[in-house]
Amino acid sequence: MTLEATVSIGWVNTVIDTAQRLGVEPDSLLRMAELPAESLSWPRWPIDFITRLWHAAERGTGDPGFGLKVGAGVRPASMDVVAFAMQSAATLREAIALVQKYQRLISDGGRFQLLPGGRSTWLVYHPRQGRLAFSPHQIEAVLAAVVRFSDWITGCGVRPLRVQFSQGRLGPLTGYRAVFACPVEFEQAFSGLLLANDVLDRPLPQADPRLAVLHERFSAGRLAALERDGAELQNLGRWLSERMGQGVPRRAEAARALGISERTLARRLAARGQTFQGLVDETRRALALQAVAQSRRPLADIAQFLGFAEVSTFYRAFRRWTGLPPARWRRQARG
């Protein structure tokens, strides 16, 4: 089982707050995105959840500059504990290196790469989407957030030399100029910002070596806990795959297999925006697609193996997963 990428609730709230300022209330936005109301209490969201939120906000606001407005509205809470480590760094370049190191605490939805040159350096953003294609507003929000947060930690306006996007333009050029105050190009080889080296290497006004050590130690602890929980959930995924075929797996059995309590298992799943039943469904889905496409087993046998009481229930689930009945999926897969 490959764990789904996740994003911190701080970044989620930045999107929700911007939509609310533009007249779309949070409960309405969640309904449009077909997301549960309780998801606002989760520490992290699956990456596809926030992608659905972005697409809903794009439709609900009808604002071609929505992504730029989200990025311009970023604040320390949007960046999890990484924000405070960045603030204590010696230079903007070191602050960006901290983002690279602890990016997962903010979001698994992308990574940054520095391409240094003689007088300037490209900061390139590589998005990592889930099953759903990212909204182009998400990419614009990330680059706008870099500029906004750089302004915050440097205490002065940071203006890139150039900005470019791999996608097409979404709104009027005036919106881009207001955020970036530099030439902006579209449909390029990558998305990124070109920053002057003297800006990147200028000492930061709030640099504090002692605080920097404390903040980085705390960030490292948070990252280690996130990765430990992720490894544990990977073990759970393997257990579910092996357990399937012996009846529907139960949460109590899974907790015993991992050597933890049911409450701890539920809490760790919730911290990643997941539930035990959701993982069971995900495992069933993966095994069902593999069995239907790659074997000649009768569909009734596959349904029974996956713990469906009735073949008709399996058919309905398969159509929900793929949009097609299993027999048609099998024909297409083999074709």
C-alpha positions as a LaTeX table, in Angstrom:
\begin{tabular}{lrrr}
\hline
Residue & $x$ (\AA) & $y$ (\AA) & $z$ (\AA) \\
\hline
Met1 & 0.00 & 0.00 & 0.00 \\
Thr2 & 1.33 & 3.44 & $-0.94$ \\
Leu3 & 0.28 & 6.05 & 1.59 \\
Glu4 & $-1.71$ & 8.93 & 0.21 \\
Ala5 & $-0.03$ & 12.32 & 0.31 \\
Thr6 & $-1.46$ & 14.68 & 2.92 \\
Val7 & $-1.53$ & 18.40 & 3.68 \\
Ser8 & $-1.66$ & 20.27 & 7.00 \\
Ile9 & $-4.92$ & 21.84 & 8.16 \\
Gly10 & $-3.12$ & 25.22 & 8.29 \\
Trp11 & $-2.85$ & 25.31 & 4.50 \\
Val12 & $-6.43$ & 24.03 & 4.17 \\
Asn13 & $-7.68$ & 26.88 & 6.35 \\
Thr14 & $-5.85$ & 29.43 & 4.19 \\
Val15 & $-7.90$ & 28.26 & 1.19 \\
Ile16 & $-11.16$ & 28.23 & 3.19 \\
Asp17 & $-10.54$ & 31.71 & 4.67 \\
Thr18 & $-9.87$ & 33.21 & 1.24 \\
Ala19 & $-13.05$ & 31.69 & $-0.19$ \\
Gln20 & $-15.00$ & 33.07 & 2.77 \\
Arg21 & $-13.63$ & 36.57 & 2.16 \\
Leu22 & $-14.91$ & 36.22 & $-1.40$ \\
Gly23 & $-18.41$ & 35.29 & $-0.22$ \\
Val24 & $-18.35$ & 31.45 & $-0.08$ \\
Glu25 & $-19.02$ & 30.19 & 3.45 \\
Pro26 & $-17.03$ & 27.17 & 4.74 \\
Asp27 & $-20.06$ & 24.84 & 5.10 \\
Ser28 & $-21.17$ & 25.70 & 1.57 \\
Leu29 & $-17.65$ & 25.15 & 0.24 \\
Leu30 & $-17.41$ & 21.72 & 1.91 \\
Arg31 & $-20.78$ & 20.70 & 0.44 \\
Met32 & $-19.68$ & 21.79 & $-3.04$ \\
Ala33 & $-16.49$ & 19.74 & $-2.62$ \\
Glu34 & $-18.49$ & 16.79 & $-1.20$ \\
Leu35 & $-16.32$ & 16.72 & 1.91 \\
Pro36 & $-17.47$ & 15.82 & 5.45 \\
Ala37 & $-18.00$ & 18.66 & 7.92 \\
Glu38 & $-15.85$ & 16.86 & 10.51 \\
Ser39 & $-12.83$ & 17.15 & 8.19 \\
Leu40 & $-12.25$ & 20.67 & 9.56 \\
Ser41 & $-11.17$ & 19.07 & 12.85 \\
Trp42 & $-8.53$ & 16.80 & 11.23 \\
Pro43 & $-4.86$ & 17.84 & 11.63 \\
Arg44 & $-4.13$ & 16.76 & 8.05 \\
Trp45 & $-6.12$ & 16.13 & 4.88 \\
Pro46 & $-5.53$ & 13.63 & 2.08 \\
Ile47 & $-4.16$ & 15.53 & $-0.91$ \\
Asp48 & $-7.19$ & 14.68 & $-3.06$ \\
Phe49 & $-9.46$ & 16.29 & $-0.44$ \\
Ile50 & $-7.76$ & 19.66 & $-0.75$ \\
Thr51 & $-7.74$ & 19.32 & $-4.54$ \\
Arg52 & $-11.51$ & 18.87 & $-4.42$ \\
Leu53 & $-11.68$ & 21.92 & $-2.15$ \\
Trp54 & $-9.66$ & 23.96 & $-4.65$ \\
His55 & $-11.89$ & 22.98 & $-7.55$ \\
Ala56 & $-15.00$ & 23.82 & $-5.50$ \\
Ala57 & $-13.56$ & 27.21 & $-4.50$ \\
Glu58 & $-12.69$ & 27.92 & $-8.12$ \\
Arg59 & $-16.31$ & 27.24 & $-9.14$ \\
Gly60 & $-17.88$ & 28.92 & $-6.10$ \\
Thr61 & $-15.93$ & 32.18 & $-6.25$ \\
Gly62 & $-15.67$ & 32.41 & $-10.02$ \\
Asp63 & $-12.50$ & 34.44 & $-9.38$ \\
Pro64 & $-9.67$ & 33.88 & $-11.92$ \\
Gly65 & $-7.24$ & 35.32 & $-9.36$ \\
Phe66 & $-8.32$ & 33.01 & $-6.53$ \\
Gly67 & $-4.98$ & 31.17 & $-6.27$ \\
Leu68 & $-3.02$ & 34.42 & $-6.15$ \\
Lys69 & $-5.31$ & 35.70 & $-3.39$ \\
Val70 & $-4.78$ & 32.51 & $-1.36$ \\
Gly71 & $-1.01$ & 32.85 & $-1.65$ \\
Ala72 & $-1.11$ & 36.54 & $-0.75$ \\
Gly73 & $-3.17$ & 35.66 & 2.35 \\
Val74 & $-0.66$ & 33.16 & 3.73 \\
Arg75 & 0.31 & 33.56 & 7.38 \\
Pro76 & 2.53 & 31.70 & 9.88 \\
Ala77 & $-0.28$ & 29.29 & 10.80 \\
Ser78 & $-0.42$ & 28.23 & 7.13 \\
Met79 & 3.14 & 26.91 & 7.37 \\
Asp80 & 2.87 & 24.81 & 10.54 \\
Val81 & 5.90 & 24.93 & 12.88 \\
Val82 & 8.21 & 25.46 & 9.90 \\
Ala83 & 7.24 & 29.16 & 9.92 \\
Phe84 & 9.03 & 29.82 & 13.20 \\
Ala85 & 12.15 & 27.93 & 12.15 \\
Met86 & 12.23 & 30.03 & 9.00 \\
Gln87 & 11.87 & 33.26 & 10.96 \\
Ser88 & 14.93 & 32.43 & 13.09 \\
Ala89 & 17.13 & 31.45 & 10.10 \\
Ala90 & 20.19 & 33.51 & 9.21 \\
Thr91 & 19.21 & 34.22 & 5.59 \\
Leu92 & 16.31 & 33.74 & 3.21 \\
Arg93 & 18.31 & 31.01 & 1.45 \\
Glu94 & 18.61 & 29.13 & 4.76 \\
Ala95 & 14.90 & 29.65 & 5.41 \\
Ile96 & 14.08 & 28.09 & 2.02 \\
Ala97 & 16.41 & 25.18 & 2.84 \\
Leu98 & 14.33 & 24.58 & 5.99 \\
Val99 & 11.18 & 24.46 & 3.86 \\
Gln100 & 12.86 & 21.89 & 1.63 \\
Lys101 & 13.84 & 19.83 & 4.66 \\
Tyr102 & 10.49 & 19.99 & 6.46 \\
Gln103 & 8.14 & 20.41 & 3.49 \\
Arg104 & 6.09 & 17.36 & 4.52 \\
Leu105 & 4.91 & 19.13 & 7.69 \\
Ile106 & 3.19 & 21.69 & 5.46 \\
Ser107 & 2.17 & 19.48 & 2.54 \\
Asp108 & 3.19 & 16.37 & 0.63 \\
Gly109 & 1.75 & 18.05 & $-2.46$ \\
Gly110 & 5.05 & 19.24 & $-3.92$ \\
Arg111 & 8.70 & 20.02 & $-3.36$ \\
Phe112 & 11.05 & 22.95 & $-3.97$ \\
Gln113 & 14.36 & 22.86 & $-5.84$ \\
Leu114 & 17.07 & 25.55 & $-5.86$ \\
Leu115 & 19.01 & 26.03 & $-9.12$ \\
Pro116 & 21.80 & 28.51 & $-8.25$ \\
Gly117 & 23.47 & 30.77 & $-10.82$ \\
Gly118 & 26.14 & 33.45 & $-10.72$ \\
Arg119 & 23.92 & 36.38 & $-9.73$ \\
Ser120 & 20.53 & 34.76 & $-9.22$ \\
Thr121 & 18.88 & 31.47 & $-8.27$ \\
Trp122 & 15.76 & 29.73 & $-9.56$ \\
Leu123 & 13.38 & 28.40 & $-6.92$ \\
Val124 & 11.47 & 25.71 & $-8.82$ \\
Tyr125 & 8.24 & 24.15 & $-7.59$ \\
His126 & 7.49 & 20.53 & $-8.50$ \\
Pro127 & 3.85 & 19.67 & $-7.69$ \\
Arg128 & 2.91 & 16.16 & $-6.57$ \\
Gln129 & $-0.77$ & 15.48 & $-7.09$ \\
Gly130 & $-2.80$ & 12.45 & $-6.05$ \\
Arg131 & $-5.42$ & 10.69 & $-8.13$ \\
Leu132 & $-7.05$ & 14.02 & $-8.99$ \\
Ala133 & $-5.41$ & 16.60 & $-11.23$ \\
Phe134 & $-4.41$ & 19.76 & $-9.38$ \\
Ser135 & $-6.26$ & 22.97 & $-10.01$ \\
Pro136 & $-3.86$ & 25.44 & $-11.70$ \\
His137 & $-4.83$ & 27.86 & $-8.92$ \\
Gln138 & $-2.91$ & 25.62 & $-6.51$ \\
Ile139 & 0.36 & 26.27 & $-8.34$ \\
Glu140 & $-0.23$ & 30.02 & $-8.45$ \\
Ala141 & $-1.01$ & 30.02 & $-4.73$ \\
Val142 & 2.28 & 28.31 & $-3.86$ \\
Leu143 & 4.47 & 30.80 & $-5.76$ \\
Ala144 & 2.48 & 33.76 & $-4.43$ \\
Ala145 & 2.87 & 32.32 & $-0.90$ \\
Val146 & 6.65 & 32.19 & $-1.33$ \\
Val147 & 6.73 & 35.91 & $-2.08$ \\
Arg148 & 4.32 & 36.76 & 0.74 \\
Phe149 & 6.19 & 34.72 & 3.32 \\
Ser150 & 9.55 & 36.07 & 2.16 \\
Asp151 & 8.18 & 39.57 & 2.77 \\
Trp152 & 7.17 & 38.53 & 6.29 \\
Ile153 & 10.47 & 37.02 & 7.42 \\
Thr154 & 12.70 & 39.65 & 5.77 \\
Gly155 & 10.59 & 42.58 & 6.96 \\
Cys156 & 10.71 & 44.20 & 3.52 \\
Gly157 & 9.29 & 43.65 & 0.06 \\
Val158 & 10.96 & 40.75 & $-1.75$ \\
Arg159 & 10.52 & 41.04 & $-5.49$ \\
Pro160 & 11.59 & 38.26 & $-7.84$ \\
Leu161 & 13.49 & 39.08 & $-11.00$ \\
Arg162 & 11.14 & 36.87 & $-12.99$ \\
Val163 & 8.27 & 34.43 & $-12.42$ \\
Gln164 & 7.14 & 31.70 & $-14.77$ \\
Phe165 & 4.45 & 29.02 & $-14.84$ \\
Ser166 & 4.24 & 25.77 & $-16.77$ \\
Gln167 & 0.51 & 26.42 & $-17.20$ \\
Gly168 & $-1.42$ & 29.07 & $-19.09$ \\
Arg169 & $-2.55$ & 32.42 & $-17.70$ \\
Leu170 & $-5.73$ & 32.26 & $-15.60$ \\
Gly171 & $-6.60$ & 35.92 & $-15.08$ \\
Pro172 & $-5.59$ & 39.43 & $-16.15$ \\
Leu173 & $-1.89$ & 40.32 & $-16.06$ \\
Thr174 & $-2.60$ & 43.11 & $-13.59$ \\
Gly175 & $-3.32$ & 40.49 & $-10.91$ \\
Tyr176 & 0.06 & 38.83 & $-11.42$ \\
Arg177 & 1.88 & 42.15 & $-11.47$ \\
Ala178 & 0.24 & 43.18 & $-8.20$ \\
Val179 & 1.54 & 40.02 & $-6.45$ \\
Phe180 & 4.95 & 39.56 & $-8.07$ \\
Ala181 & 5.87 & 43.06 & $-9.35$ \\
Cys182 & 8.08 & 41.58 & $-12.07$ \\
Pro183 & 7.76 & 40.01 & $-15.55$ \\
Val184 & 5.58 & 36.88 & $-15.55$ \\
Glu185 & 5.67 & 34.23 & $-18.29$ \\
Phe186 & 3.34 & 31.29 & $-18.96$ \\
Glu187 & 3.48 & 27.85 & $-20.60$ \\
Gln188 & 7.17 & 27.49 & $-19.72$ \\
Ala189 & 9.21 & 24.37 & $-18.94$ \\
Phe190 & 8.67 & 24.69 & $-15.17$ \\
Ser191 & 6.99 & 26.84 & $-12.52$ \\
Gly192 & 9.28 & 28.94 & $-10.36$ \\
Leu193 & 10.71 & 32.25 & $-9.15$ \\
Leu194 & 14.05 & 33.80 & $-10.11$ \\
Leu195 & 15.56 & 35.51 & $-7.04$ \\
Ala196 & 18.69 & 37.66 & $-6.80$ \\
Asn197 & 21.47 & 36.03 & $-4.80$ \\
Asp198 & 22.05 & 39.18 & $-2.74$ \\
Val199 & 18.40 & 39.01 & $-1.63$ \\
Leu200 & 18.72 & 35.32 & $-0.74$ \\
Asp201 & 21.96 & 35.82 & 1.22 \\
Arg202 & 21.11 & 39.08 & 3.03 \\
Pro203 & 21.02 & 38.58 & 6.87 \\
Leu204 & 17.50 & 38.36 & 8.24 \\
Pro205 & 16.46 & 40.93 & 10.89 \\
Gln206 & 15.07 & 38.36 & 13.34 \\
Ala207 & 17.83 & 35.75 & 12.93 \\
Asp208 & 18.50 & 34.01 & 16.25 \\
Pro209 & 20.89 & 31.02 & 16.30 \\
Arg210 & 19.61 & 29.71 & 19.66 \\
Leu211 & 15.97 & 29.92 & 18.63 \\
Ala212 & 16.84 & 28.43 & 15.25 \\
Val213 & 18.25 & 25.33 & 16.98 \\
Leu214 & 15.14 & 24.97 & 19.17 \\
His215 & 12.70 & 25.47 & 16.30 \\
Glu216 & 14.54 & 23.06 & 14.04 \\
Arg217 & 14.70 & 20.44 & 16.81 \\
Phe218 & 10.95 & 20.74 & 17.28 \\
Ser219 & 10.34 & 20.54 & 13.52 \\
Ala220 & 12.56 & 17.46 & 13.31 \\
Gly221 & 10.56 & 15.82 & 16.10 \\
Arg222 & 7.28 & 16.58 & 14.35 \\
Leu223 & 8.60 & 15.20 & 11.07 \\
Ala224 & 9.89 & 12.03 & 12.76 \\
Ala225 & 6.46 & 11.46 & 14.36 \\
Leu226 & 4.74 & 11.97 & 11.00 \\
Glu227 & 7.07 & 9.51 & 9.30 \\
Arg228 & 6.73 & 6.99 & 12.14 \\
Asp229 & 2.95 & 7.11 & 11.88 \\
Gly230 & 3.24 & 6.79 & 8.11 \\
Ala231 & 5.40 & 3.67 & 8.44 \\
Glu232 & 2.90 & 2.23 & 10.89 \\
Leu233 & 0.05 & 2.84 & 8.46 \\
Gln234 & 2.06 & 1.15 & 5.71 \\
Asn235 & 2.30 & $-1.89$ & 7.98 \\
Leu236 & $-1.46$ & $-1.64$ & 8.45 \\
Gly237 & $-1.92$ & $-1.58$ & 4.68 \\
Arg238 & 0.13 & $-4.74$ & 4.28 \\
Trp239 & $-1.81$ & $-6.41$ & 7.09 \\
Leu240 & $-5.13$ & $-5.51$ & 5.45 \\
Ser241 & $-3.98$ & $-6.94$ & 2.11 \\
Glu242 & $-2.86$ & $-10.19$ & 3.75 \\
Arg243 & $-5.95$ & $-10.38$ & 5.95 \\
Met244 & $-8.42$ & $-9.91$ & 3.08 \\
Gly245 & $-10.01$ & $-13.22$ & 2.17 \\
Gln246 & $-10.48$ & $-14.22$ & 5.81 \\
Gly247 & $-13.56$ & $-12.10$ & 6.39 \\
Val248 & $-13.94$ & $-8.33$ & 6.68 \\
Pro249 & $-10.99$ & $-6.99$ & 8.76 \\
Arg250 & $-11.98$ & $-5.41$ & 12.07 \\
Arg251 & $-10.35$ & $-2.39$ & 13.68 \\
Ala252 & $-9.78$ & $-4.26$ & 16.97 \\
Glu253 & $-7.90$ & $-6.99$ & 15.11 \\
Ala254 & $-5.79$ & $-4.42$ & 13.27 \\
Ala255 & $-4.88$ & $-2.62$ & 16.51 \\
Arg256 & $-3.81$ & $-5.92$ & 18.10 \\
Ala257 & $-1.70$ & $-6.75$ & 15.04 \\
Leu258 & 0.09 & $-3.38$ & 15.34 \\
Gly259 & 0.44 & $-3.67$ & 19.12 \\
Ile260 & $-1.52$ & $-0.50$ & 19.89 \\
Ser261 & $-4.96$ & 0.33 & 21.27 \\
Glu262 & $-8.00$ & 0.96 & 19.06 \\
Arg263 & $-8.11$ & 4.55 & 20.31 \\
Thr264 & $-4.46$ & 5.13 & 19.33 \\
Leu265 & $-5.05$ & 3.61 & 15.90 \\
Ala266 & $-8.12$ & 5.81 & 15.35 \\
Arg267 & $-6.21$ & 8.92 & 16.48 \\
Arg268 & $-3.25$ & 8.24 & 14.18 \\
Leu269 & $-5.54$ & 7.60 & 11.24 \\
Ala270 & $-7.47$ & 10.79 & 11.97 \\
Ala271 & $-4.19$ & 12.74 & 12.10 \\
Arg272 & $-3.78$ & 11.83 & 8.42 \\
Gly273 & $-7.40$ & 12.52 & 7.51 \\
Gln274 & $-8.19$ & 8.81 & 7.26 \\
Thr275 & $-10.42$ & 6.22 & 8.91 \\
Phe276 & $-10.04$ & 2.48 & 9.33 \\
Gln277 & $-13.07$ & 1.83 & 7.14 \\
Gly278 & $-11.62$ & 4.14 & 4.52 \\
Leu279 & $-8.40$ & 2.11 & 4.45 \\
Val280 & $-10.39$ & $-1.12$ & 4.19 \\
Asp281 & $-12.25$ & 0.35 & 1.22 \\
Glu282 & $-8.98$ & 1.53 & $-0.36$ \\
Thr283 & $-7.44$ & $-1.95$ & 0.06 \\
Arg284 & $-10.54$ & $-3.61$ & $-1.38$ \\
Arg285 & $-10.43$ & $-1.25$ & $-4.32$ \\
Ala286 & $-6.76$ & $-1.96$ & $-5.11$ \\
Leu287 & $-7.21$ & $-5.73$ & $-4.80$ \\
Ala288 & $-10.44$ & $-5.66$ & $-6.81$ \\
Leu289 & $-8.91$ & $-3.74$ & $-9.72$ \\
Gln290 & $-5.92$ & $-6.06$ & $-9.77$ \\
Ala291 & $-8.02$ & $-9.26$ & $-9.58$ \\
Val292 & $-10.56$ & $-8.17$ & $-12.20$ \\
Ala293 & $-7.95$ & $-6.94$ & $-14.67$ \\
Gln294 & $-5.22$ & $-9.54$ & $-14.22$ \\
Ser295 & $-7.02$ & $-12.81$ & $-13.49$ \\
Arg296 & $-9.78$ & $-14.96$ & $-14.96$ \\
Arg297 & $-11.42$ & $-15.63$ & $-11.60$ \\
Pro298 & $-15.21$ & $-15.44$ & $-11.67$ \\
Leu299 & $-16.46$ & $-12.08$ & $-10.40$ \\
Ala300 & $-18.54$ & $-13.84$ & $-7.73$ \\
Asp301 & $-15.36$ & $-15.44$ & $-6.32$ \\
Ile302 & $-13.60$ & $-12.06$ & $-6.23$ \\
Ala303 & $-16.57$ & $-10.51$ & $-4.43$ \\
Gln304 & $-16.56$ & $-13.30$ & $-1.83$ \\
Phe305 & $-12.79$ & $-13.06$ & $-1.34$ \\
Leu306 & $-13.08$ & $-9.31$ & $-0.67$ \\
Gly307 & $-15.75$ & $-9.87$ & 1.97 \\
Phe308 & $-18.84$ & $-8.68$ & 0.08 \\
Ala309 & $-21.95$ & $-10.47$ & 1.31 \\
Glu310 & $-23.66$ & $-10.12$ & $-2.08$ \\
Val311 & $-22.28$ & $-9.94$ & $-5.61$ \\
Ser312 & $-24.60$ & $-7.02$ & $-6.28$ \\
Thr313 & $-22.93$ & $-5.06$ & $-3.44$ \\
Phe314 & $-19.54$ & $-5.71$ & $-5.04$ \\
Tyr315 & $-20.86$ & $-4.50$ & $-8.40$ \\
Arg316 & $-22.12$ & $-1.26$ & $-6.86$ \\
Ala317 & $-18.79$ & $-0.68$ & $-5.08$ \\
Phe318 & $-16.83$ & $-1.38$ & $-8.27$ \\
Arg319 & $-18.94$ & 1.08 & $-10.23$ \\
Arg320 & $-18.35$ & 3.67 & $-7.48$ \\
Trp321 & $-14.59$ & 3.07 & $-7.71$ \\
Thr322 & $-14.25$ & 3.10 & $-11.49$ \\
Gly323 & $-17.50$ & 4.35 & $-13.02$ \\
Leu324 & $-17.84$ & 0.99 & $-14.83$ \\
Pro325 & $-19.24$ & $-2.46$ & $-14.00$ \\
Pro326 & $-16.48$ & $-5.05$ & $-13.38$ \\
Ala327 & $-17.13$ & $-7.12$ & $-16.52$ \\
Arg328 & $-16.75$ & $-4.05$ & $-18.74$ \\
Trp329 & $-13.65$ & $-2.95$ & $-16.80$ \\
Arg330 & $-12.12$ & $-6.39$ & $-17.40$ \\
Arg331 & $-12.78$ & $-6.21$ & $-21.14$ \\
Gln332 & $-11.26$ & $-2.74$ & $-21.40$ \\
Ala333 & $-8.23$ & $-3.70$ & $-19.30$ \\
Arg334 & $-7.52$ & $-6.67$ & $-21.51$ \\
Gly335 & $-8.21$ & $-4.72$ & $-24.69$ \\
\hline
\end{tabular}
